[in-house]
Amino acid sequence: MRKVLLPSLIILATFLLVMRIFYLQVVDDTLKLKSENNAIKKKYEYPERGYIYDRKGKLLVANQASYDIMVIPREVKKTDTLEFCQLLNITKEDFIKKIEKAKIYSPRLPSVFLSQLNKSEFAAFQEKIRKYEGFYFQKRSLRDYEVAFGANVFGFITQVNEKLVEKNPYYNSGDLIGQQGVEQSYEDLLRGVKGVKYFQKDKYNREIGSYKDGKYDTIAVQGEDINLTIDAELQKYGEELMINKRGGIVAIEPSTGEILALVTAPSYDPSILVGRQRSKNYTELYRDSIAKPLYDRGLLAEYPPGSPFKILTGLIALQEEVVDEQTSYMCLGGFSYGRGRFQKCHCKSFGPLQLHNGIYKSCNAYFSNAYLRTIAKYAKPAYAVDVWSNHVKSFGLGSFMGYDLPTGKKGNIPNSKTYKRIYPNGGWRGTTIISNAIGQGEVLMTPIQLANMMATVANEGYYYTPHIIKKIEGRQIDKKFTTKHVTSIDKKHFPPMISGLFDVYNKGTASALRVEGIDICGKTGTAENFAKIGGKRVQLKDHSIFVAFAPKDNPKIAIAILVENGGFGSTVAGPIASLMIEKYLRQKITRIDLEKRILATSLQSQYAKLGGLSAAVKLQLRISDSLLKKKTIIPNLKVKIDSTKEKKQVI
């Protein structure tokens, strides 16, 4: 046995050694690649990003040339740092810091030393770059914004971080990537494909020509151009109407689900996030915890929907057959639903109300009664509230909806689990959760959900997933955007509700907002607003809400507006809705009185209760002052002096 064991071990060891040598030399090319990496240099050619157009073909975002100074730390020789720093207007400390950061990334791979030089900076440094070994230029393409609005729609371009470089092999240190908006959603299409050229180096690390006559070189492929569903003029107008206000506007084409306008306020000129000042400007915007200019209120802000939710309360009551068009309820200035419990009403009817006048007068008593009947229809409140919740969710509420933007909130549509959590010992019933009837309570919705709700009502019971992409050259858009979603409410129940919404403009809460010749259906809303100030819960001025669609027959636009601290729905949000609808349908404004009033309306004094002049406003003022000195004007940015506070305000 011993005579056999030793030779066997020798044979086995020899076999394993031979196999390992074979693997390293033939199968595994890691060492070969490492050797070649020392002798071969890769240079990337970056393509232009795809252009962005609006729904009518108007160019919104193009490109401009930019240059990065790249560094390979291992190749940096003795450098006249004083001259180098003077050329680039940086300090010696900055130079050392950037070199050390590049070494941490990789001593032998290129990384960005200084990004986004403009043409004049590039020209000055280009003449002397041969003196500085280890440094070279990398041409890139930066965004060139043709408009001064739509920052939240577009997003911006920034450098990739190290985590993404590790996860995604396409990106290298210093590469640019889209963040937020369509730049992020459609990054894979817009970025194009990088080209690569391989160069051979000699033992002195000098380039001696193309590697294998360019056999492995590839050319850059420009990014795809895209058309957005956005109407540029409507978007611009919406942002102008929202200056000196906070909130969101979302407009949707009901027949397609295409987003016509997506406004958040306050916003900023997208061009400030391009170039050498991008990082500084972004930091100021990011740190503004008062106005939150980077926070897209149209997609992210969750508010109690207020009276517009009565539309769903009524439709569900009709579907559940607990009311019909003739069912009447008394309103005596409100609704009494228990000992000492009274829900006030502003409809001033003091008499019987049916569905039609209940909706155009926005009667709390009518819809609270209808809601209680819906819950009381079933023996168990838990089952009843789930039935109600499922009806509401069939309108796309309480979910992320699936639109093609990278951010959003799903709002909140309560169900039995919600109330079991709030009331673990039970004992809750319809009167306990009566606030749901009028869009208060636990119900939360985002402006885009409100707009989609109105698009669904306009379509009499169906909707298409809201989306912002209209056309990609040579490609089809995602099928989910052309798939019809049908609600749980029968079509026959929508006409009486639409009739009531039409009379909101004719003889109801929005009668002063009519636009001659346009049949608009709408609903005013007011939502209570609380905030913590000095550690105490304080009630502030209510939020102003308005939802609408037009024309009444064959609707072309559905819209939702929410203005924080704006007061009654007909005060600020309602006029904005009328103006936006007329602007889209006619491309002009006849209600000049409304336009002047809204453009002159500033809610800064209300917002000042939550803090001083925000960083966003300060930044816009600084940019505006700079541009005015250069006699350059941003179309939607104006400045005035508020003599009562002795400070400038953006209006």
XYZ file of C-alpha atoms in Angstrom:
651
model
C 0.000 0.000 0.000
C 2.834 2.410 0.936
C 4.617 1.623 -2.348
C 1.490 2.684 -4.268
C 0.610 5.775 -2.137
C 3.796 7.788 -2.716
C 3.866 7.447 -6.547
C 0.127 8.229 -6.597
C 0.642 11.447 -4.654
C 3.486 12.477 -6.957
C 1.392 11.775 -10.060
C -1.608 13.644 -8.602
C 0.500 16.653 -7.622
C 2.125 16.737 -11.060
C -1.269 16.532 -12.746
C -2.672 19.387 -10.648
C 0.390 21.525 -11.333
C 0.148 20.946 -15.095
C -3.577 21.734 -15.065
C -2.966 24.947 -13.145
C -0.264 26.056 -15.584
C -2.561 25.215 -18.497
C -5.390 27.229 -16.929
C -3.212 30.285 -16.293
C -1.617 30.244 -19.747
C -4.508 29.142 -21.929
C -7.833 29.592 -20.151
C -7.381 32.519 -17.767
C -6.174 35.677 -19.548
C -6.078 37.865 -16.406
C -2.283 38.088 -16.339
C -2.198 38.704 -20.072
C -4.731 41.496 -19.695
C -2.772 43.023 -16.836
C 0.321 42.974 -18.991
C -1.566 44.479 -21.899
C -3.127 47.112 -19.644
C 0.374 48.320 -18.906
C 1.180 48.515 -22.609
C -2.202 49.615 -23.965
C -4.021 52.857 -23.277
C -7.769 53.239 -23.733
C -9.275 56.542 -24.755
C -13.016 57.028 -24.659
C -15.012 59.083 -27.100
C -18.157 60.392 -25.483
C -21.268 60.824 -27.651
C -23.689 63.695 -27.515
C -26.749 63.023 -25.398
C -30.035 62.825 -27.225
C -31.967 66.060 -27.743
C -35.223 66.670 -25.862
C -38.257 68.199 -27.621
C -41.768 69.024 -26.458
C -44.956 67.493 -27.897
C -45.001 69.999 -30.791
C -41.342 69.541 -31.742
C -39.979 72.595 -29.927
C -36.349 72.047 -28.898
C -36.017 72.184 -25.114
C -32.614 70.660 -24.329
C -29.580 70.488 -26.638
C -25.827 70.106 -25.994
C -22.731 72.252 -25.683
C -19.076 71.282 -25.814
C -17.160 70.956 -22.563
C -13.728 69.677 -21.600
C -12.514 67.753 -18.572
C -8.882 67.632 -17.528
C -8.070 63.996 -16.818
C -5.135 62.751 -14.765
C -3.283 59.448 -14.507
C -1.465 59.857 -11.150
C 1.313 57.365 -11.913
C 2.304 59.325 -15.024
C 2.464 62.735 -13.348
C 6.077 63.934 -13.303
C 7.640 67.027 -11.806
C 5.160 69.787 -12.508
C 5.350 73.536 -12.173
C 2.349 73.562 -9.850
C 2.360 77.354 -9.477
C 1.898 77.947 -13.212
C -0.505 75.000 -13.454
C -2.726 76.382 -10.682
C -2.664 79.899 -12.100
C -3.802 78.657 -15.494
C -6.772 76.860 -13.974
C -7.497 79.389 -11.217
C -7.147 76.840 -8.399
C -4.999 76.792 -5.256
C -2.047 74.534 -4.578
C -4.096 72.886 -1.806
C -6.788 72.087 -4.379
C -4.147 70.594 -6.676
C -2.787 68.286 -3.967
C -6.272 67.281 -2.844
C -7.373 66.367 -6.359
C -4.213 64.340 -7.055
C -4.638 62.394 -3.810
C -8.277 61.678 -4.630
C -7.250 60.401 -8.069
C -4.615 58.123 -6.488
C -7.239 56.623 -4.191
C -9.408 55.783 -7.197
C -6.477 54.292 -9.158
C -2.825 55.305 -9.654
C -2.782 53.923 -13.202
C -6.322 54.653 -14.467
C -7.529 58.084 -15.606
C -9.921 60.073 -13.471
C -11.301 63.596 -13.627
C -8.976 66.227 -12.215
C -11.053 69.272 -13.169
C -14.380 69.057 -14.921
C -16.416 71.164 -17.308
C -13.974 73.728 -18.659
C -15.549 76.134 -21.093
C -14.046 77.003 -24.479
C -11.941 79.930 -23.245
C -10.533 77.962 -20.287
C -9.801 75.062 -22.605
C -8.026 77.288 -25.132
C -5.794 78.856 -22.469
C -4.712 75.509 -21.052
C -4.468 73.646 -24.358
C -1.368 75.583 -25.401
C 0.627 74.326 -22.426
C -0.797 70.899 -21.695
C 2.253 69.167 -23.250
C 4.328 70.488 -20.364
C 2.280 68.528 -17.857
C 2.790 64.788 -18.193
C -0.009 62.628 -16.895
C -2.693 65.177 -17.822
C -4.863 65.222 -20.926
C -8.194 66.586 -22.154
C -11.401 64.604 -22.425
C -14.084 66.219 -24.565
C -17.592 65.810 -23.242
C -21.033 67.077 -24.012
C -22.941 69.160 -21.460
C -26.567 70.171 -21.580
C -27.543 73.432 -23.241
C -30.995 74.463 -22.055
C -33.013 76.353 -24.642
C -35.604 77.372 -22.048
C -35.474 78.738 -18.493
C -38.238 76.491 -17.145
C -39.010 72.790 -16.675
C -36.092 71.975 -14.352
C -38.114 69.338 -12.491
C -39.179 67.748 -15.790
C -35.690 67.539 -17.286
C -33.605 66.666 -14.224
C -29.877 67.337 -14.545
C -26.530 65.751 -15.403
C -23.925 64.912 -12.767
C -20.826 62.742 -12.354
C -21.305 59.106 -11.420
C -20.328 58.093 -7.915
C -17.944 55.274 -7.050
C -20.733 52.896 -5.994
C -22.352 53.092 -9.408
C -18.993 52.609 -11.142
C -18.570 49.381 -9.155
C -22.090 48.168 -9.978
C -22.345 49.160 -13.639
C -19.365 48.335 -15.896
C -20.512 50.860 -18.520
C -19.504 53.812 -16.372
C -16.006 54.976 -15.457
C -14.892 57.572 -12.950
C -15.797 61.024 -14.224
C -18.573 59.828 -16.539
C -21.802 61.809 -16.553
C -25.233 60.421 -15.772
C -28.787 61.752 -15.676
C -30.368 62.425 -12.304
C -34.032 63.159 -11.650
C -36.638 63.833 -14.335
C -36.452 62.390 -17.828
C -32.638 62.514 -17.774
C -32.767 59.716 -15.195
C -35.819 57.856 -16.502
C -34.444 57.655 -20.050
C -30.718 57.636 -19.269
C -30.065 54.430 -21.253
C -31.511 56.027 -24.389
C -30.261 59.588 -23.969
C -26.641 58.762 -23.083
C -25.829 56.943 -26.340
C -22.865 54.537 -26.499
C -19.269 55.471 -25.773
C -16.615 54.853 -28.388
C -13.229 53.347 -27.421
C -9.821 53.708 -29.063
C -6.803 51.599 -28.057
C -3.268 52.960 -28.242
C -0.026 51.036 -27.761
C 2.682 52.409 -25.467
C 6.434 51.764 -25.433
C 8.599 50.977 -22.413
C 8.861 54.714 -21.728
C 5.070 54.935 -21.500
C 4.824 56.929 -24.740
C 2.070 56.358 -27.284
C 3.500 54.687 -30.380
C 0.351 54.208 -32.417
C -2.975 52.469 -32.667
C -3.228 49.023 -31.118
C -3.507 46.336 -33.848
C -4.388 48.971 -36.455
C -7.613 49.888 -34.665
C -9.052 46.377 -34.920
C -10.803 46.723 -31.556
C -11.720 50.417 -31.802
C -15.389 51.382 -31.702
C -17.093 54.641 -32.630
C -19.402 56.631 -30.354
C -23.134 56.420 -31.040
C -25.176 59.529 -30.302
C -28.033 59.245 -27.825
C -31.626 58.913 -28.980
C -33.715 62.054 -29.381
C -37.005 62.034 -27.495
C -40.251 64.014 -27.646
C -41.985 64.689 -24.362
C -45.732 64.977 -23.895
C -45.156 68.366 -22.263
C -46.571 71.455 -23.948
C -43.695 73.935 -23.539
C -45.867 77.068 -23.575
C -48.290 75.602 -21.033
C -45.412 74.518 -18.773
C -43.838 77.969 -18.930
C -47.163 79.679 -18.236
C -47.856 77.425 -15.256
C -44.474 78.232 -13.720
C -45.086 81.962 -14.200
C -48.475 81.724 -12.462
C -46.866 79.909 -9.522
C -44.091 82.470 -8.859
C -44.169 83.522 -5.184
C -46.299 80.501 -4.363
C -45.642 76.914 -3.330
C -47.429 73.899 -4.698
C -47.946 71.906 -7.848
C -49.864 71.872 -11.129
C -50.427 68.724 -13.174
C -52.292 68.713 -16.484
C -53.145 65.506 -18.369
C -54.725 64.740 -21.735
C -57.585 62.385 -20.690
C -57.763 60.439 -23.961
C -54.096 59.357 -23.792
C -52.761 59.907 -20.270
C -50.086 62.247 -21.661
C -48.792 64.782 -19.135
C -49.220 68.257 -20.626
C -47.668 70.204 -17.755
C -45.863 69.209 -14.585
C -45.207 72.300 -12.488
C -43.618 72.499 -9.066
C -43.089 75.733 -7.167
C -40.702 77.121 -6.270
C -38.462 76.001 -9.117
C -35.222 77.215 -10.691
C -33.567 77.891 -14.047
C -32.132 74.504 -15.174
C -29.023 76.201 -16.603
C -27.660 76.909 -13.103
C -26.865 73.199 -12.763
C -24.480 73.246 -15.725
C -20.802 74.156 -15.645
C -18.247 74.836 -12.936
C -20.823 76.394 -10.576
C -23.140 73.373 -10.755
C -21.961 71.814 -7.513
C -22.177 75.052 -5.547
C -25.644 75.893 -6.867
C -26.931 72.374 -6.310
C -25.695 72.415 -2.712
C -27.597 75.629 -2.028
C -30.770 74.225 -3.548
C -30.384 70.917 -1.699
C -29.850 72.567 1.676
C -32.915 74.763 1.344
C -35.214 73.015 3.803
C -37.718 75.885 3.705
C -38.808 76.207 0.078
C -37.429 72.814 -1.102
C -36.877 73.769 -4.770
C -35.584 70.261 -5.601
C -38.748 68.707 -4.160
C -41.237 68.016 -6.944
C -44.522 68.842 -5.259
C -46.514 67.641 -8.278
C -45.283 64.076 -7.718
C -44.130 63.916 -4.107
C -46.296 66.177 -1.974
C -49.103 64.289 -0.247
C -52.050 66.437 0.813
C -55.587 65.836 2.056
C -57.548 66.308 -1.198
C -60.431 68.149 0.471
C -63.716 68.691 -1.360
C -62.630 67.281 -4.767
C -62.741 63.892 -3.058
C -66.512 64.319 -2.761
C -66.639 63.342 -6.444
C -65.540 59.817 -5.503
C -67.755 59.752 -2.406
C -70.765 60.433 -4.618
C -69.793 57.983 -7.375
C -69.224 55.159 -4.871
C -72.570 55.843 -3.178
C -74.264 55.628 -6.589
C -72.447 52.399 -7.434
C -73.346 50.844 -4.083
C -76.986 51.910 -4.702
C -77.314 53.638 -1.328
C -78.312 56.892 -3.077
C -79.668 57.905 -6.464
C -79.955 61.237 -8.225
C -83.150 62.108 -6.330
C -81.965 61.189 -2.827
C -82.144 64.299 -0.633
C -80.437 65.305 2.600
C -80.983 68.361 4.735
C -78.193 70.819 5.325
C -78.583 73.106 8.319
C -75.198 74.748 8.074
C -73.466 71.436 8.562
C -73.902 67.813 9.569
C -74.589 66.508 13.071
C -73.354 62.931 13.420
C -73.389 62.285 17.137
C -73.706 63.893 20.536
C -71.762 67.135 20.389
C -70.276 66.281 16.995
C -70.968 68.717 14.205
C -69.304 69.046 10.814
C -69.589 72.612 9.522
C -70.627 73.356 5.960
C -70.111 76.497 3.878
C -72.723 75.789 1.207
C -75.283 78.119 2.910
C -78.205 76.048 1.644
C -80.167 75.396 4.845
C -82.474 73.023 3.010
C -82.701 69.719 1.119
C -79.911 68.903 -1.330
C -79.575 66.225 -3.992
C -76.498 64.971 -5.848
C -76.566 67.708 -8.479
C -76.701 70.777 -6.259
C -74.817 68.949 -3.521
C -71.751 68.806 -5.769
C -71.878 72.321 -7.205
C -72.528 73.798 -3.749
C -69.942 71.439 -2.196
C -72.226 70.425 0.657
C -70.521 68.521 3.478
C -73.854 67.328 4.847
C -74.890 65.618 1.609
C -71.663 63.698 1.090
C -71.221 62.789 4.741
C -74.681 61.212 4.694
C -73.872 59.389 1.447
C -70.619 58.084 2.934
C -72.329 56.857 6.123
C -74.915 54.994 4.045
C -72.101 53.331 2.072
C -70.428 52.118 5.266
C -73.756 51.143 6.897
C -74.743 49.000 3.904
C -72.664 46.119 5.252
C -72.957 44.506 8.664
C -69.298 44.955 9.512
C -67.604 48.380 9.162
C -64.270 46.662 8.410
C -65.726 44.918 5.368
C -67.566 48.070 4.295
C -64.485 50.278 4.423
C -62.589 47.726 2.326
C -65.345 47.848 -0.309
C -65.121 51.639 -0.294
C -61.304 51.547 -0.390
C -61.234 49.205 -3.391
C -63.537 51.515 -5.336
C -61.232 54.460 -4.632
C -58.115 52.502 -5.585
C -59.644 51.588 -8.945
C -59.001 55.240 -9.897
C -55.264 54.650 -9.539
C -55.119 56.156 -6.056
C -53.096 54.831 -3.146
C -50.359 53.558 -5.490
C -47.334 54.805 -7.423
C -49.410 54.619 -10.626
C -46.477 53.451 -12.787
C -45.691 56.687 -14.614
C -42.279 57.112 -16.248
C -40.667 59.528 -13.816
C -38.167 58.383 -11.192
C -39.845 59.863 -8.133
C -43.252 59.844 -6.522
C -45.386 59.021 -3.527
C -48.361 56.694 -3.406
C -50.541 58.792 -1.113
C -52.835 56.982 1.298
C -56.217 55.347 0.869
C -57.164 53.767 4.216
C -58.717 50.317 4.600
C -59.732 48.063 7.479
C -56.076 47.319 8.318
C -55.504 51.049 8.755
C -58.237 51.341 11.367
C -57.362 48.117 13.126
C -53.921 49.629 13.604
C -55.305 52.986 14.785
C -58.001 51.415 16.964
C -56.495 48.106 18.162
C -59.361 47.635 20.651
C -62.028 48.100 17.972
C -65.076 50.255 18.531
C -64.742 52.314 15.362
C -67.583 52.769 12.877
C -68.711 55.050 10.051
C -69.046 58.168 12.211
C -65.524 57.600 13.556
C -64.035 57.950 10.090
C -66.552 60.427 8.671
C -63.790 62.843 7.613
C -62.982 60.517 4.696
C -66.242 61.616 3.077
C -64.921 65.118 2.428
C -61.279 64.289 1.645
C -59.836 64.806 5.099
C -59.150 62.088 7.662
C -56.535 59.564 6.599
C -56.914 60.218 2.855
C -53.812 61.659 1.162
C -53.260 62.333 -2.539
C -50.561 63.862 -4.732
C -51.406 66.484 -7.391
C -50.740 63.983 -10.186
C -53.221 61.581 -8.586
C -55.817 64.346 -8.385
C -55.249 65.157 -12.058
C -55.552 61.481 -12.999
C -58.769 61.235 -10.978
C -60.252 64.076 -13.030
C -59.020 62.522 -16.282
C -60.848 59.334 -15.249
C -64.063 61.240 -14.544
C -63.703 63.060 -17.879
C -63.428 59.643 -19.596
C -66.472 58.381 -17.681
C -64.686 55.581 -15.896
C -61.303 54.757 -17.399
C -57.782 56.177 -17.598
C -54.379 55.560 -19.136
C -51.286 55.540 -16.966
C -49.921 59.111 -16.929
C -46.632 59.383 -18.816
C -44.219 62.021 -20.079
C -42.717 60.264 -23.110
C -44.507 60.872 -26.392
C -42.103 59.631 -29.051
C -38.718 57.936 -29.301
C -37.309 57.968 -32.812
C -37.551 54.458 -34.285
C -39.031 52.893 -31.148
C -42.391 52.166 -29.588
C -43.251 53.580 -26.179
C -44.002 51.130 -23.374
C -47.322 49.291 -23.904
C -48.372 50.000 -20.327
C -48.978 53.611 -21.386
C -51.514 52.577 -24.003
C -53.365 50.066 -21.794
C -56.816 51.154 -20.620
C -57.589 50.906 -16.876
C -61.313 50.653 -16.081
C -62.685 51.654 -12.678
C -65.182 49.709 -10.595
C -67.814 52.419 -11.150
C -70.348 51.798 -13.922
C -70.278 54.316 -16.769
C -73.933 55.277 -16.210
C -73.067 56.981 -12.910
C -70.640 59.512 -14.400
C -73.005 61.776 -16.448
C -74.982 63.030 -13.408
C -71.726 63.738 -11.574
C -70.282 65.557 -14.614
C -73.481 67.624 -14.842
C -72.955 68.762 -11.258
C -69.275 69.565 -11.941
C -70.324 71.611 -14.964
C -72.608 73.709 -12.785
C -69.763 74.371 -10.346
C -68.717 76.883 -13.032
C -72.228 78.000 -13.977
C -73.850 78.647 -10.595
C -71.616 77.112 -7.972
C -68.384 77.820 -6.094
C -66.438 78.655 -9.312
C -69.060 80.787 -11.053
C -66.714 83.802 -10.999
C -64.049 81.818 -12.873
C -65.967 81.096 -16.095
C -64.222 81.473 -19.439
C -66.580 82.565 -22.192
C -67.018 79.887 -24.842
C -65.333 77.044 -22.923
C -67.455 74.512 -21.036
C -65.385 73.683 -17.961
C -66.249 71.105 -15.315
C -64.506 71.644 -11.995
C -64.476 71.347 -8.238
C -63.111 73.694 -5.608
C -61.339 72.385 -2.540
C -59.878 73.628 0.717
C -57.679 71.493 2.932
C -56.747 72.259 6.528
C -53.071 72.961 7.061
C -51.103 72.447 10.269
C -47.416 72.903 11.029
C -45.139 72.694 14.049
C -43.779 76.115 14.994
C -41.696 76.426 18.129
C -42.649 72.880 19.084
C -46.387 73.629 18.951
C -48.962 72.444 16.418
C -50.285 75.566 14.766
C -53.083 75.839 12.202
C -51.994 77.916 9.216
C -53.936 79.259 6.268
C -55.664 76.443 4.375
C -54.324 74.955 1.154
C -56.157 76.021 -2.007
C -57.149 73.115 -4.280
C -58.914 72.959 -7.622
C -59.538 70.175 -10.133
C -61.138 70.529 -13.553
C -61.436 69.250 -17.108
C -62.540 70.843 -20.378
C -64.368 70.921 -22.639
C -67.295 69.106 -21.035
C -67.781 67.036 -24.181
C -64.716 65.331 -25.671
C -62.337 66.676 -22.967
C -58.835 67.730 -24.064
C -57.314 68.593 -20.685
C -57.729 67.523 -17.063
C -55.920 69.521 -14.415
C -55.203 69.654 -10.684
C -53.759 72.626 -8.837
C -52.691 72.771 -5.213
C -51.360 76.010 -3.730
C -50.021 75.782 -0.204
C -51.551 78.350 2.178
C -53.650 79.676 -0.692
C -56.964 79.709 1.202
C -60.245 78.818 -0.520
C -60.095 76.783 -3.713
C -61.725 79.552 -5.733
C -59.240 82.174 -4.487
C -55.917 81.062 -6.018
C -56.038 77.490 -7.377
C -59.334 78.016 -9.234
C -58.215 81.033 -11.285
C -54.988 79.211 -12.176
C -57.066 76.289 -13.491
C -59.200 78.560 -15.691
C -56.130 80.343 -17.058
C -54.232 77.119 -17.773
C -57.235 75.581 -19.535
C -57.770 78.635 -21.749
C -54.040 78.868 -22.485
C -53.961 75.256 -23.677
C -57.201 75.268 -25.671
C -56.871 78.732 -27.242
C -53.166 79.658 -26.882
C -54.307 83.046 -25.564
C -55.923 84.576 -22.488
C -59.196 86.530 -22.375
C -59.573 86.538 -18.573
C -56.925 89.241 -18.194
C -58.439 90.173 -14.824
C -57.699 86.730 -13.427
C -54.217 86.698 -14.925
C -53.272 90.066 -13.412
C -54.593 89.061 -10.010
C -52.730 85.726 -9.918
C -49.452 87.151 -11.223
C -49.630 89.822 -8.512
C -50.494 87.352 -5.745
C -47.627 86.593 -3.397
C -47.901 84.179 -0.481
C -44.385 84.879 0.800
C -45.769 86.457 3.969
C -47.550 83.195 4.765
C -44.418 81.161 4.141
C -42.330 83.573 6.209
C -44.141 82.217 9.278
C -42.238 78.967 8.740
C -38.843 80.636 8.224
C -37.007 83.543 6.641
C -36.069 84.197 3.054
C -35.235 80.760 1.675
C -31.963 79.751 0.086
C -33.795 79.118 -3.189
C -35.043 82.694 -3.302
C -31.612 84.046 -2.347
C -29.977 81.966 -5.087
C -32.470 83.127 -7.697
C -31.915 86.736 -6.631
C -28.140 86.375 -6.941
C -28.453 84.818 -10.386
C -30.972 87.462 -11.427
C -28.715 90.317 -10.276
C -25.802 88.798 -12.178
C -27.843 88.391 -15.341
C -29.258 91.904 -15.113
C -25.724 93.305 -14.983
C -25.038 91.418 -18.209
C -28.369 92.669 -19.616
C -29.560 89.092 -19.900
C -33.162 88.360 -18.951
C -34.737 85.143 -17.757
C -38.286 85.293 -19.174
C -40.085 84.030 -16.064
C -37.872 85.611 -13.397
C -38.624 89.126 -12.225
C -37.540 91.014 -9.121
C -39.287 93.670 -7.113
C -38.640 95.497 -3.861
C -41.134 94.806 -1.083
C -41.062 98.118 0.796
C -42.904 96.679 3.771
C -40.086 94.236 4.478
C -37.223 96.103 2.828
C -36.002 93.038 1.006
C -36.091 91.734 -2.536
C -38.552 89.033 -3.510
C -38.843 86.847 -6.572
C -42.261 87.407 -8.093
